Structure formats: C-alpha cells, structure tokens
Tab-separated table of C-alpha atoms in Angstrom:
chain	number	residue	atom	x	y	z
A	1	MET	CA	36.749	-14.765	-68.540
A	2	ALA	CA	33.089	-13.728	-67.113
A	3	LEU	CA	31.218	-16.008	-69.155
A	4	MET	CA	32.614	-18.657	-67.760
A	5	ASP	CA	31.862	-17.745	-64.161
A	6	PHE	CA	28.162	-17.283	-65.267
A	7	ILE	CA	28.232	-20.943	-66.638
A	8	LYS	CA	29.677	-22.245	-63.629
A	9	LYS	CA	27.468	-20.740	-61.744
A	10	GLN	CA	24.639	-22.402	-63.272
A	11	PHE	CA	25.721	-26.102	-61.417
A	12	ILE	CA	25.607	-26.448	-57.946
A	13	ASP	CA	28.569	-27.842	-56.465
A	14	VAL	CA	27.729	-28.142	-52.809
A	15	ILE	CA	23.910	-28.575	-51.608
A	16	GLN	CA	24.072	-28.092	-47.585
A	17	TRP	CA	21.680	-25.411	-45.401
A	18	THR	CA	22.993	-23.156	-42.355
A	19	GLU	CA	20.056	-22.085	-40.133
A	20	ASP	CA	20.028	-18.283	-40.039
A	21	SER	CA	17.390	-18.139	-37.098
A	22	ASP	CA	15.367	-20.682	-34.600
A	23	GLY	CA	11.804	-21.675	-35.755
A	24	THR	CA	12.059	-23.095	-39.370
A	25	LEU	CA	11.059	-26.550	-39.351
A	26	ALA	CA	11.811	-26.845	-43.169
A	27	TRP	CA	13.596	-25.026	-45.559
A	28	ARG	CA	13.606	-25.419	-50.086
A	29	PHE	CA	17.303	-25.242	-51.244
A	30	PRO	CA	16.893	-21.964	-53.680
A	31	MET	CA	17.866	-23.878	-57.093
A	32	ALA	CA	16.138	-21.387	-59.631
A	33	GLY	CA	16.567	-22.737	-62.457
A	34	MET	CA	20.349	-24.525	-61.476
A	35	GLU	CA	21.238	-28.498	-61.858
A	36	ILE	CA	22.984	-30.390	-59.737
A	37	GLN	CA	26.323	-31.242	-60.874
A	38	ASN	CA	27.181	-34.658	-61.113
A	39	GLY	CA	29.705	-36.191	-58.198
A	40	GLY	CA	28.496	-32.164	-56.316
A	41	THR	CA	28.760	-32.393	-52.873
A	42	LEU	CA	25.299	-32.637	-50.218
A	43	VAL	CA	26.082	-31.593	-46.555
A	44	VAL	CA	23.828	-32.707	-43.620
A	45	ARG	CA	24.563	-31.201	-40.226
A	46	GLU	CA	23.771	-32.556	-36.972
A	47	SER	CA	20.620	-31.855	-36.293
A	48	GLN	CA	18.803	-31.515	-39.970
A	49	MET	CA	18.103	-33.856	-42.379
A	50	ALA	CA	17.330	-33.881	-46.215
A	51	VAL	CA	14.853	-34.849	-48.610
A	52	PHE	CA	15.805	-35.160	-52.677
A	53	VAL	CA	12.266	-34.810	-54.361
A	54	ASN	CA	12.019	-35.688	-57.887
A	55	GLU	CA	8.630	-34.727	-59.967
A	56	GLY	CA	6.670	-34.446	-57.187
A	57	LYS	CA	7.224	-37.306	-55.136
A	58	VAL	CA	9.991	-38.028	-52.789
A	59	ALA	CA	13.278	-40.219	-53.599
A	60	ASP	CA	15.771	-40.362	-50.870
A	61	VAL	CA	15.988	-38.712	-47.340
A	62	PHE	CA	19.802	-38.226	-45.951
A	63	GLY	CA	20.761	-38.199	-42.390
A	64	PRO	CA	23.836	-36.297	-40.952
A	65	GLY	CA	26.736	-36.464	-42.877
A	66	THR	CA	28.722	-35.721	-46.044
A	67	TYR	CA	27.587	-37.112	-49.570
A	68	LYS	CA	29.302	-37.364	-52.805
A	69	LEU	CA	25.760	-37.571	-55.386
A	70	THR	CA	26.457	-40.581	-57.451
A	71	THR	CA	23.663	-43.177	-58.419
A	72	GLN	CA	24.932	-45.413	-55.438
A	73	THR	CA	23.984	-41.954	-53.256
A	74	LEU	CA	20.803	-41.736	-54.828
A	75	PRO	CA	19.239	-44.856	-55.608
A	76	VAL	CA	15.512	-44.261	-55.773
A	77	LEU	CA	16.384	-40.986	-57.739
A	78	THR	CA	18.642	-43.092	-59.974
A	79	TYR	CA	15.639	-45.774	-60.338
A	80	LEU	CA	13.151	-42.658	-61.118
A	81	LYS	CA	14.888	-41.036	-63.964
A	82	ASN	CA	15.477	-44.891	-65.085
A	83	TRP	CA	19.766	-44.410	-65.430
A	84	ASP	CA	21.677	-47.360	-66.371
A	85	LYS	CA	24.968	-46.145	-65.585
A	86	LEU	CA	26.304	-43.096	-63.955
A	87	PHE	CA	25.109	-40.054	-64.547
A	88	GLU	CA	26.870	-37.574	-66.446
A	89	SER	CA	25.068	-34.961	-67.231
A	90	PRO	CA	23.393	-32.400	-64.312
A	91	PHE	CA	19.803	-33.469	-63.256
A	92	LYS	CA	17.595	-31.144	-61.352
A	93	SER	CA	15.544	-32.019	-58.432
A	94	ASP	CA	14.120	-30.446	-55.445
A	95	VAL	CA	16.298	-30.906	-52.383
A	96	TYR	CA	14.376	-29.827	-48.852
A	97	PHE	CA	16.113	-29.338	-45.441
A	98	PHE	CA	14.218	-30.350	-42.438
A	99	SER	CA	14.973	-29.095	-38.792
A	100	THR	CA	14.881	-32.324	-36.624
A	101	ARG	CA	16.478	-30.310	-33.073
A	102	GLN	CA	13.469	-29.880	-30.890
A	103	GLN	CA	11.806	-26.917	-30.845
A	104	ILE	CA	11.585	-26.047	-27.517
A	105	ASP	CA	9.391	-23.763	-24.730
A	106	GLN	CA	6.014	-23.976	-26.977
A	107	LYS	CA	3.038	-22.562	-24.786
A	108	TRP	CA	-0.540	-24.022	-24.707
A	109	GLY	CA	-2.798	-23.574	-22.218
A	110	THR	CA	-7.196	-23.663	-22.114
A	111	PRO	CA	-8.476	-20.146	-23.402
A	112	GLN	CA	-11.962	-21.041	-21.445
A	113	PRO	CA	-12.672	-23.425	-18.798
A	114	ILE	CA	-13.268	-26.953	-20.442
A	115	THR	CA	-15.928	-29.902	-18.281
A	116	ILE	CA	-14.860	-33.154	-17.276
A	117	ARG	CA	-16.236	-35.534	-15.028
A	118	ASP	CA	-14.354	-36.407	-11.129
A	119	LYS	CA	-15.478	-38.729	-8.793
A	120	ASP	CA	-16.005	-36.000	-6.009
A	121	PHE	CA	-17.652	-33.473	-6.904
A	122	GLY	CA	-18.614	-34.471	-10.393
A	123	ALA	CA	-18.891	-32.185	-13.179
A	124	VAL	CA	-16.183	-29.734	-12.530
A	125	ARG	CA	-14.763	-26.877	-15.017
A	126	LEU	CA	-11.120	-26.792	-15.079
A	127	ARG	CA	-8.239	-24.275	-16.496
A	128	ALA	CA	-4.379	-25.678	-17.345
A	129	PHE	CA	-1.865	-24.387	-18.355
A	130	GLY	CA	2.038	-25.462	-19.509
A	131	ASN	CA	4.582	-26.278	-22.303
A	132	TYR	CA	5.430	-28.528	-24.705
A	133	ALA	CA	8.721	-29.565	-26.484
A	134	PHE	CA	8.467	-31.528	-29.713
A	135	ARG	CA	10.799	-32.281	-32.836
A	136	VAL	CA	10.905	-33.135	-36.880
A	137	ALA	CA	10.910	-37.228	-36.473
A	138	ASP	CA	9.988	-38.482	-39.738
A	139	PRO	CA	10.877	-35.111	-42.792
A	140	LYS	CA	9.381	-37.469	-45.801
A	141	LEU	CA	5.949	-37.323	-43.976
A	142	PHE	CA	5.709	-34.563	-42.225
A	143	HIS	CA	7.170	-33.174	-45.640
A	144	THR	CA	3.929	-34.526	-47.382
A	145	GLU	CA	1.335	-33.520	-45.033
A	146	ILE	CA	2.677	-30.658	-43.649
A	147	SER	CA	4.960	-28.154	-45.438
A	148	GLY	CA	4.868	-29.875	-48.992
A	149	THR	CA	6.775	-27.092	-51.492
A	150	ARG	CA	6.777	-24.465	-49.237
A	151	GLU	CA	10.219	-22.571	-49.404
A	152	SER	CA	10.053	-22.254	-45.577
A	153	TYR	CA	7.741	-23.516	-43.413
A	154	THR	CA	8.353	-22.589	-39.381
A	155	VAL	CA	6.809	-23.481	-35.691
A	156	ALA	CA	4.251	-20.839	-35.730
A	157	GLU	CA	2.699	-22.084	-38.819
A	158	VAL	CA	1.742	-25.635	-37.153
A	159	ASP	CA	1.585	-23.819	-33.556
A	160	GLY	CA	-1.918	-23.629	-33.738
A	161	GLN	CA	-2.512	-27.294	-35.186
A	162	LEU	CA	-0.365	-28.350	-31.834
A	163	ARG	CA	-2.494	-26.680	-29.011
A	164	GLY	CA	-5.381	-27.904	-30.674
A	165	LEU	CA	-4.463	-31.142	-30.615
A	166	VAL	CA	-3.123	-30.695	-26.982
A	167	LEU	CA	-6.901	-29.262	-25.561
A	168	GLN	CA	-8.815	-32.119	-28.011
A	169	ASN	CA	-7.022	-34.555	-25.542
A	170	ILE	CA	-6.803	-33.161	-22.021
A	171	SER	CA	-10.380	-34.677	-21.007
A	172	ASN	CA	-8.919	-38.015	-21.953
A	173	ALA	CA	-5.666	-37.627	-20.587
A	174	ILE	CA	-7.530	-36.476	-16.809
A	175	ALA	CA	-9.677	-39.733	-17.468
A	176	SER	CA	-6.767	-42.128	-17.728
A	177	SER	CA	-4.984	-40.759	-15.163
A	178	GLY	CA	-7.734	-41.625	-12.965
A	179	LEU	CA	-6.464	-38.735	-10.328
A	180	PRO	CA	-9.808	-36.743	-8.821
A	181	PHE	CA	-9.313	-33.568	-9.441
A	182	LEU	CA	-7.463	-32.120	-5.915
A	183	ASP	CA	-4.947	-34.770	-6.364
A	184	LEU	CA	-4.527	-33.658	-10.165
A	185	ALA	CA	-3.558	-30.708	-9.095
A	186	ALA	CA	-1.367	-31.809	-6.822
A	187	ASN	CA	0.524	-35.025	-9.022
A	188	GLN	CA	1.048	-32.544	-12.049
A	189	ILE	CA	3.805	-34.889	-13.374
A	190	ALA	CA	1.407	-37.752	-13.257
A	191	PHE	CA	-1.063	-35.628	-15.486
A	192	ALA	CA	1.383	-34.104	-18.015
A	193	ASN	CA	2.747	-37.990	-18.623
A	194	ALA	CA	-0.890	-39.146	-19.185
A	195	LEU	CA	-1.752	-36.374	-21.995
A	196	SER	CA	2.086	-36.833	-23.084
A	197	GLN	CA	0.819	-40.500	-23.664
A	198	GLU	CA	-2.712	-39.092	-25.692
A	199	LEU	CA	-0.234	-36.691	-27.758
A	200	GLN	CA	2.106	-39.214	-29.087
A	201	PRO	CA	-0.537	-41.179	-32.052
A	202	ALA	CA	-1.908	-37.462	-33.087
A	203	PHE	CA	1.901	-35.883	-33.306
A	204	ALA	CA	3.347	-39.438	-35.091
A	205	LYS	CA	0.635	-39.405	-37.952
A	206	ILE	CA	2.391	-35.407	-39.191
A	207	GLY	CA	6.210	-36.773	-38.734
A	208	LEU	CA	6.810	-34.991	-35.328
A	209	LEU	CA	8.012	-36.872	-32.005
A	210	LEU	CA	6.413	-35.132	-28.559
A	211	GLU	CA	9.557	-34.850	-26.655
A	212	ALA	CA	8.302	-33.488	-23.742
A	213	MET	CA	5.069	-32.271	-21.883
A	214	THR	CA	4.543	-29.037	-19.115
A	215	VAL	CA	1.545	-28.784	-16.699
A	216	GLN	CA	2.810	-25.965	-14.819
A	217	ASN	CA	-0.957	-25.391	-13.628
A	218	VAL	CA	-4.716	-26.658	-13.036
A	219	SER	CA	-7.002	-24.815	-11.448
A	220	LEU	CA	-10.908	-23.704	-11.294
A	221	PRO	CA	-12.944	-21.102	-12.020
A	222	GLU	CA	-12.986	-18.572	-9.301
A	223	GLU	CA	-16.692	-19.462	-8.441
A	224	LEU	CA	-16.173	-22.660	-8.249
A	225	GLN	CA	-12.609	-22.021	-6.615
A	226	LYS	CA	-14.827	-20.201	-3.971
A	227	ILE	CA	-17.172	-23.296	-3.545
A	228	LEU	CA	-13.923	-25.904	-3.004
A	229	ASP	CA	-12.829	-23.179	0.112
A	230	GLN	CA	-16.451	-23.399	1.751
A	231	LYS	CA	-15.931	-27.189	1.378
A	232	ILE	CA	-12.654	-27.471	3.288
A	233	GLY	CA	-13.427	-25.091	5.532
A	234	MET	CA	-16.002	-27.615	6.372
A	235	GLY	CA	-13.193	-30.498	6.352
A	236	MET	CA	-11.061	-28.321	8.894
A	237	VAL	CA	-13.836	-28.138	11.636
A	238	GLY	CA	-14.887	-32.117	10.917
A	239	ASN	CA	-17.903	-31.042	8.803
A	240	ASP	CA	-19.583	-30.158	11.453
A	241	MET	CA	-22.241	-28.404	9.934
A	242	GLY	CA	-23.522	-26.305	12.917
A	243	LYS	CA	-19.875	-24.970	13.757
A	244	PHE	CA	-19.687	-24.264	9.700
A	245	MET	CA	-21.932	-22.163	10.146
A	246	GLN	CA	-21.436	-20.369	13.398
A	247	TYR	CA	-18.364	-19.451	11.555
A	248	GLN	CA	-20.137	-18.232	8.396
A	249	THR	CA	-22.276	-16.334	10.581
A	250	ALA	CA	-19.688	-14.310	12.305
A	251	GLN	CA	-17.444	-13.527	9.701
A	252	ALA	CA	-21.023	-12.045	7.986
A	253	ILE	CA	-21.855	-10.086	10.666
A	254	PRO	CA	-18.734	-7.382	10.521
A	255	LYS	CA	-19.518	-7.274	6.742
A	256	PHE	CA	-22.895	-5.607	7.321
A	257	ALA	CA	-21.714	-3.780	10.124
A	258	GLU	CA	-19.267	-1.981	7.648
A	259	GLY	CA	-22.377	-1.536	5.568
A	260	ALA	CA	-23.083	1.479	7.820
A	261	GLY	CA	-19.652	3.793	7.116
A	262	ASN	CA	-20.344	3.195	3.210
A	263	GLY	CA	-24.035	5.006	2.708
A	264	GLY	CA	-25.575	2.058	2.869
A	265	GLY	CA	-28.460	3.585	4.819
A	266	VAL	CA	-29.290	2.745	8.181
A	267	ALA	CA	-32.586	1.051	7.833
A	268	GLY	CA	-31.011	-1.413	5.436
A	269	ASP	CA	-27.897	-1.585	7.719
A	270	ALA	CA	-29.828	-2.202	10.692
A	271	MET	CA	-31.875	-4.952	9.063
A	272	GLY	CA	-28.921	-6.587	8.008
A	273	LEU	CA	-27.406	-6.988	10.704
A	274	GLY	CA	-30.534	-8.096	12.189
A	275	ALA	CA	-30.531	-11.201	10.049
A	276	GLY	CA	-26.811	-11.534	11.004
A	277	VAL	CA	-27.899	-11.563	14.810
A	278	ALA	CA	-30.980	-14.030	13.797
A	279	LEU	CA	-29.196	-16.561	11.445
A	280	GLY	CA	-26.355	-16.948	14.082
A	281	GLN	CA	-29.594	-17.784	17.353
A	282	VAL	CA	-31.468	-19.629	14.890
A	283	LEU	CA	-28.819	-21.609	13.540
A	284	ALA	CA	-26.945	-21.920	16.737
A	285	GLN	CA	-30.462	-23.636	18.603
A	286	ASN	CA	-31.119	-25.863	15.617
A	287	LEU	CA	-28.722	-26.854	12.854
A	288	GLN	CA	-26.087	-28.182	15.393
A	289	GLN	CA	-28.750	-30.579	16.794
A	290	GLY	CA	-30.559	-31.196	13.586
A	291	LEU	CA	-27.096	-32.801	11.897
A	292	GLN	CA	-25.585	-34.434	14.793
A	293	GLY	CA	-27.868	-37.347	15.056
A	294	GLY	CA	-26.659	-38.091	19.109
A	295	ALA	CA	-28.857	-35.174	20.308
A	296	ALA	CA	-30.764	-38.595	22.277
A	297	GLN	CA	-27.723	-39.781	23.817
A	298	ALA	CA	-26.666	-36.509	24.957
A	299	ALA	CA	-26.972	-35.412	28.567
A	300	PRO	CA	-29.968	-32.460	28.313
A	301	ALA	CA	-27.995	-28.867	28.093
A	302	ALA	CA	-29.556	-26.342	29.751
A	303	PRO	CA	-32.315	-25.319	27.577
A	304	ALA	CA	-30.866	-22.921	24.649
A	305	ALA	CA	-31.943	-19.248	24.423
A	306	ALA	CA	-35.402	-19.443	22.249
A	307	ALA	CA	-35.221	-17.350	19.027
A	308	PRO	CA	-36.434	-13.647	20.143
A	309	VAL	CA	-40.009	-12.902	20.900
A	310	GLY	CA	-41.430	-10.896	17.956
A	311	VAL	CA	-39.009	-11.461	15.609
A	312	ARG	CA	-40.311	-9.009	12.535
A	313	PRO	CA	-40.814	-10.254	9.222
A	314	ASP	CA	-38.241	-7.903	7.446
A	315	GLU	CA	-35.386	-9.797	9.694
A	316	VAL	CA	-36.927	-13.217	8.663
A	317	MET	CA	-37.056	-12.643	4.713
A	318	ALA	CA	-33.295	-11.895	5.305
A	319	THR	CA	-32.945	-15.484	7.275
A	320	LEU	CA	-34.666	-16.919	4.279
A	321	GLU	CA	-32.385	-15.485	1.706
A	322	LYS	CA	-29.488	-15.939	3.572
A	323	LEU	CA	-30.656	-19.757	3.413
A	324	ALA	CA	-31.228	-19.772	-0.064
A	325	ASP	CA	-27.881	-18.565	-1.356
A	326	LEU	CA	-26.257	-21.566	1.928
A	327	LYS	CA	-28.259	-24.060	0.175
A	328	ALA	CA	-27.842	-22.930	-3.618
A	329	LYS	CA	-24.151	-22.925	-3.007
A	330	GLY	CA	-24.510	-26.623	-2.071
A	331	ILE	CA	-23.832	-25.889	1.853
A	332	LEU	CA	-27.979	-26.755	2.857
A	333	THR	CA	-29.128	-29.781	1.218
A	334	GLN	CA	-33.017	-29.148	-0.011
A	335	GLU	CA	-34.162	-30.997	3.000
A	336	GLU	CA	-32.014	-28.251	5.186
A	337	PHE	CA	-33.368	-25.840	4.192
A	338	ASP	CA	-37.477	-26.998	3.619
A	339	THR	CA	-37.093	-27.790	8.102
A	340	LYS	CA	-35.477	-23.971	8.548
A	341	LYS	CA	-38.366	-22.375	6.192
A	342	ALA	CA	-41.127	-24.053	8.200
A	343	GLU	CA	-39.397	-23.189	11.564
A	344	LEU	CA	-38.692	-19.191	10.639
A	345	LEU	CA	-42.414	-18.966	9.270
A	346	LYS	CA	-44.527	-20.636	12.310
A	347	LYS	CA	-42.720	-17.462	13.583
A	348	LEU	CA	-44.726	-14.986	11.598
A	349	VAL	CA	-47.719	-16.554	12.694
C-alpha cells in the first residue's frame, strides 16, 4: 500500500496556487520530477493567470477558470509535442502562475532635485514624490522579459526598475502638461495624469499596466524656496521695489539689534545697526524714486532727508555688501546695483 501511495504521488492531478503573502508577481509550480497526469485539473483563480512552458518555450496561457488538461485544452503544447491523438501517458511541463491583482502603494520620489525648464522662473530645480499602482497585464511578456525561470519573482525585485522609469519621465511629463511650476504645484492631478501617460508605454514593454499614479507633493529646494517667497512678497506690495526694500530693511534691523545680547561684540553690532539705518535712509530716498518712473509727473514733494553727513566708510561698505546680496538673489538688477554703488561711493569723497 505504501508503494502504491509513493507511485501515486509522482503524478499531479491538480495544479493550483493559493497566494500566502503579498508582493509575489510570479510563482513556479513545484514539479520536483513529477509529471502531469492525463486529464489532470488546472485551477486558475480570479486575479491569476497560468502559463505552460515546454522546453523553454511558452506554450499555453490560461485565464481564471478550471480546466481539464487534454489536447483540446493544450493546443500549442500538443503541437509542440507532436501528439497525433489524446495523450495517454503523463507529461512534463513547467507551469507558472502570475498574480494579476493591483500592487498598490508603490512609492516613488526624487532622491535629488531635478532640473526642469519653467516659463516663469527659467531653469528650476524641484523635488516631487507620490505613489502608484500596477498589475501584470501580459504574463507571457513578463515571463520572457523579466521573471524568467525563477521559482518566484516579487514586487521588491522590480521596484528599482519602475522607480527609475518614473524619474526618467518626470521632465517629459512636466513639458507635456504645459504647466508652469506655480500652477504645477497647485494642479497635482494634472501632473499625475501627464506622468501616467508618459509611463504607460514603458510599463507595457515589460508586460505591466500602470493602474494609478499620484503626486503627493511638488516643492523647491530650500534656497530656491526663499527666493520664491521674496518674489511673492514683492507681488504683495505691487512689485514696488521701494516698499519692498523698506520692508526688508525693517525686518533686518531687529536681527542686528539682537546681536547685542549674543556676544557678537559692541563694535560689530553697532556697525550692523548703522548699516541697516543707512540702508533704510538711502533706499527710502533713492530706490523708490528710481523705480516708480513717474517722478516727473508727481507734485514736487518736500525735500527728502539727505543721507547722513559724514557717513563712515565701514557703514558704506556694509551697505554695499547688503546691496550685493540682494543683487545675487535677483531682487536688484545689475544696473540698479551699479547706480546705488556709485551714489554710496561718492559719499566717501
């Protein structure tokens, strides 16, 4: 009886797969030298597909259902084996199951800022991240291109390749969306749709279907975000450079004053405070008049307070350094900086 049980185990009557964990895309049925019985049963559950591989060639592909294995249900395999009639003896063939359900919440993100062209800001470096979902759509193609003869193939093993495809297509997606950066950050759904369209062909080449794509955040690096905040501040005062500079100076003066209690040195703190006062006086008088452009049409105002007589050289140098910093950030143009520089240097003569 034991001998009969042993012989019986060498032939497979039922071929099926019940997933015992998440993240498995492909699984090979363990043949272990066993043979498939004539008239055996193949069970393919919903969210699965099965592939028969004979001598390295994909023969038959089965969708969900229960199949009795005969020459009628294995037409390609029958042709490859040259069966002229119903096979009566057991046969060997590799059987692979593929999970076709969605693999959800797959993360993607830019490890480093990527550079894109923007019609508002020129070249912009941005960061973005989100998630996506995909499924195996063509098990034959996925088997030949990706999973091969492995016992199993998981989502984790293909994750790096898919993330790379996402990052590779971000720039094209932004270009095709036609959205500037500020609108891009406010229209993340449009960005996600454009990115999905760019990625679909790349996923299809390896037998996958991109089911969903989300963009959860789009942001600038910290240093560029500061410049953007300054531009927003200028917009809030109607792009009036004079008012904006007055606001910047008013914000800076308390920071200079705070240095007195932080061990920064009385002389250094006094110089910083003096520079802030001088900057406020100079810009209030000159920058506002130079950028308004309508001084000739305005009624003559009372003579503005002249710059302090006998400005110290260290104050002038400190003011020049502040103006140079504003020019570097794009707040002042080169022409505006040169004009103010000349005015300040005259005070040293």
